[in-house]
mmCIF file with all atom_site columns, C-alpha atoms in Angstrom:
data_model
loop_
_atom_site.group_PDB
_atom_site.id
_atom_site.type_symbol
_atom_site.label_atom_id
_atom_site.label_alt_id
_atom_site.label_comp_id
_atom_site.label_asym_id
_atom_site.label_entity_id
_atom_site.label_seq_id
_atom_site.pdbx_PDB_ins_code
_atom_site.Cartn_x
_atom_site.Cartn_y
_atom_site.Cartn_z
_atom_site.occupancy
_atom_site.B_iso_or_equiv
_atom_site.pdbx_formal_charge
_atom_site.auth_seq_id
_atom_site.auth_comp_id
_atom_site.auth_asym_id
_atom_site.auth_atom_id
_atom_site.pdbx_PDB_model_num
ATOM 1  C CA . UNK A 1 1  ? 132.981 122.509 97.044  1.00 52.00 ? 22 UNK A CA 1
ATOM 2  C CA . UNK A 1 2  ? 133.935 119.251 98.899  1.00 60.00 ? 23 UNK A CA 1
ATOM 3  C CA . UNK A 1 3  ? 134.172 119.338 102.315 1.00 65.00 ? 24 UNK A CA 1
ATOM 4  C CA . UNK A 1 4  ? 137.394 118.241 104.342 1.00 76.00 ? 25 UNK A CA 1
ATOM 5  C CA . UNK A 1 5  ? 137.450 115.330 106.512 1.00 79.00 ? 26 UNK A CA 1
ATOM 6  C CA . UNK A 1 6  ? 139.166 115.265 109.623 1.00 89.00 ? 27 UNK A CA 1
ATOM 7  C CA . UNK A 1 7  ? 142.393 113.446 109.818 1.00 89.00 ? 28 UNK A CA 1
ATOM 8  C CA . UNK A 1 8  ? 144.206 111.903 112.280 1.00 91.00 ? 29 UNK A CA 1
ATOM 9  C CA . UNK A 1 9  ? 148.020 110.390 112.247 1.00 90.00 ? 30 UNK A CA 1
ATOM 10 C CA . UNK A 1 10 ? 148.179 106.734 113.831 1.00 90.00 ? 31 UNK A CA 1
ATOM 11 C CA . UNK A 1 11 ? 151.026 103.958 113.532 1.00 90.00 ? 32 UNK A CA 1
ATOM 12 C CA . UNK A 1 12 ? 148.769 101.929 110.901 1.00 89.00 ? 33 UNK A CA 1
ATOM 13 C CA . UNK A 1 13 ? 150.620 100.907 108.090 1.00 90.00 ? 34 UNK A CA 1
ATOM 14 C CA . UNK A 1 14 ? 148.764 100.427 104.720 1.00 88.00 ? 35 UNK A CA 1
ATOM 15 C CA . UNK A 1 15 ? 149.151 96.402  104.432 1.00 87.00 ? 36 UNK A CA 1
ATOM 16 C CA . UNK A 1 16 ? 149.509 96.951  100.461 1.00 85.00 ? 37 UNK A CA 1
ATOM 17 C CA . UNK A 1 17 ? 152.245 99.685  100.034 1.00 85.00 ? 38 UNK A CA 1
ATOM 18 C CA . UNK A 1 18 ? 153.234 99.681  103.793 1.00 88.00 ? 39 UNK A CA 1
ATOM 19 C CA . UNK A 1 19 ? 153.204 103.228 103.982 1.00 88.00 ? 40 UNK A CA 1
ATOM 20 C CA . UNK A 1 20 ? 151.467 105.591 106.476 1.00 90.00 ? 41 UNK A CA 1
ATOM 21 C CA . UNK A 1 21 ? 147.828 105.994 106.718 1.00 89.00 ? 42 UNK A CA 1
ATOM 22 C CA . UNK A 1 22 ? 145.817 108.465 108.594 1.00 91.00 ? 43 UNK A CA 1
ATOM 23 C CA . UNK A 1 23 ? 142.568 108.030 110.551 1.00 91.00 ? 44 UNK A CA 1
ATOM 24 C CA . UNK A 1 24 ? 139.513 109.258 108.709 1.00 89.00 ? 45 UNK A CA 1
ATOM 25 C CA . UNK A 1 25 ? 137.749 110.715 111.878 1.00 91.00 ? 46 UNK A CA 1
ATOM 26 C CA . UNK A 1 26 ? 134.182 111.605 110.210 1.00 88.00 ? 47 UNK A CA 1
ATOM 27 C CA . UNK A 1 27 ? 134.385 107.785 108.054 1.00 87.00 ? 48 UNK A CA 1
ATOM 28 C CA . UNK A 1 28 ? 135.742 105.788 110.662 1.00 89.00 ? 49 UNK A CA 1
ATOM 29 C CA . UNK A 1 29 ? 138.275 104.661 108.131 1.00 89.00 ? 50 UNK A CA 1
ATOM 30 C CA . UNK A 1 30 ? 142.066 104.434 107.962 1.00 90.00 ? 51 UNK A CA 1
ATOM 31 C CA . UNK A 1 31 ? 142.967 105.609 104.474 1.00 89.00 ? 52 UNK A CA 1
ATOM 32 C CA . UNK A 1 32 ? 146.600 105.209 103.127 1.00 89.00 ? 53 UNK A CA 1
ATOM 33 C CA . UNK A 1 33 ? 148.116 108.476 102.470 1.00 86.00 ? 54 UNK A CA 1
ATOM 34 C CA . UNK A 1 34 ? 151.172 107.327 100.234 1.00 88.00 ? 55 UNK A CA 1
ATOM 35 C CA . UNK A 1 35 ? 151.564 109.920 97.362  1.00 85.00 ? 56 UNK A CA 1
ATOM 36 C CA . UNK A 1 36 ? 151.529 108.927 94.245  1.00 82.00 ? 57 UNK A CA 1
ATOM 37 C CA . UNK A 1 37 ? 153.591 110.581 91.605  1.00 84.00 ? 58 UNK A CA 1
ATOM 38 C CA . UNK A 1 38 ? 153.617 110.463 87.764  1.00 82.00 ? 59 UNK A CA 1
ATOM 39 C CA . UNK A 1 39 ? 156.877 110.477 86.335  1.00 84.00 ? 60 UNK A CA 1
ATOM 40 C CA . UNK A 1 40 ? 157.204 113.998 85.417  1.00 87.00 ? 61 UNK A CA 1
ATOM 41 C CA . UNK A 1 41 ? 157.401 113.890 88.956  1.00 84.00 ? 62 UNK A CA 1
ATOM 42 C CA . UNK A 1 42 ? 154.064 115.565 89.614  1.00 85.00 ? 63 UNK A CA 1
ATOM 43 C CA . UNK A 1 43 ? 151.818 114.386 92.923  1.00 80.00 ? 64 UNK A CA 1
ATOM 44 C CA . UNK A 1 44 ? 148.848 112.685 91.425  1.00 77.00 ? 65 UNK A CA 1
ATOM 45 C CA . UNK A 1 45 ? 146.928 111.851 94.631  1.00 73.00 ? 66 UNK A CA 1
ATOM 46 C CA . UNK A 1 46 ? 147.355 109.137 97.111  1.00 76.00 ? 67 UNK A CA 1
ATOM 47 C CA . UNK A 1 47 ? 146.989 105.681 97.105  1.00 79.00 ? 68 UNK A CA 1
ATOM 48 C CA . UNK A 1 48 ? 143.427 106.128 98.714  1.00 77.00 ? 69 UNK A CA 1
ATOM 49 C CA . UNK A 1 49 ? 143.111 102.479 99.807  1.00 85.00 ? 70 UNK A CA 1
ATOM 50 C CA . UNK A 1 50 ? 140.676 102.408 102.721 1.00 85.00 ? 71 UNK A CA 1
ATOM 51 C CA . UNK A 1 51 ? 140.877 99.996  106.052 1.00 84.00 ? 72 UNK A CA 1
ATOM 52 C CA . UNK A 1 52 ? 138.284 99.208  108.481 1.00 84.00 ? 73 UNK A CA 1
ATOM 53 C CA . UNK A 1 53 ? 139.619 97.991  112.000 1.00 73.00 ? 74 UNK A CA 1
ATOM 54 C CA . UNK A 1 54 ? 143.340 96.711  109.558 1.00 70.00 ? 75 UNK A CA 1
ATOM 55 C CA . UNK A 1 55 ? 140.998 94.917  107.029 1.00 73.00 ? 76 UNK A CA 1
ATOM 56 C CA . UNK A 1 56 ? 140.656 96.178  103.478 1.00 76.00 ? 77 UNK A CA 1
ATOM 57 C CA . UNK A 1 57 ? 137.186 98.061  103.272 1.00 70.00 ? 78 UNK A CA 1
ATOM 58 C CA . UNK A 1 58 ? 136.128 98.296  99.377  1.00 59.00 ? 79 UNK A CA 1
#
């Protein structure tokens, strides 16, 4: 079973999508937390894009 990581809200907006990310606390990563949703209108996942410090962290 996968354990959870602890989130945090902030103000940081994804750069890409400009929507909301949240502070990965145990990563030390902002991660984008837009939903993404197939068109049967079903919630996928999230966009998942990860930031380090505002820059994009591949």
């Amino acid at each position: 079973m996968p354990r959870k990581h602890k989130l945090a809200p902030t103000g940081f907006k994804c750069p890409e999508c400009g929507d909301k990310c949240v502070y990965n606390v145990d990563l030390d990563l902002f991660v984008c937390a837009r939903p993404i949703v197939t068109t049967g209108g079903q919630v996928q996942g999230s966009c998942g894009k990860f930031y380090m410090n505002g820059e994009k962290h591949s």
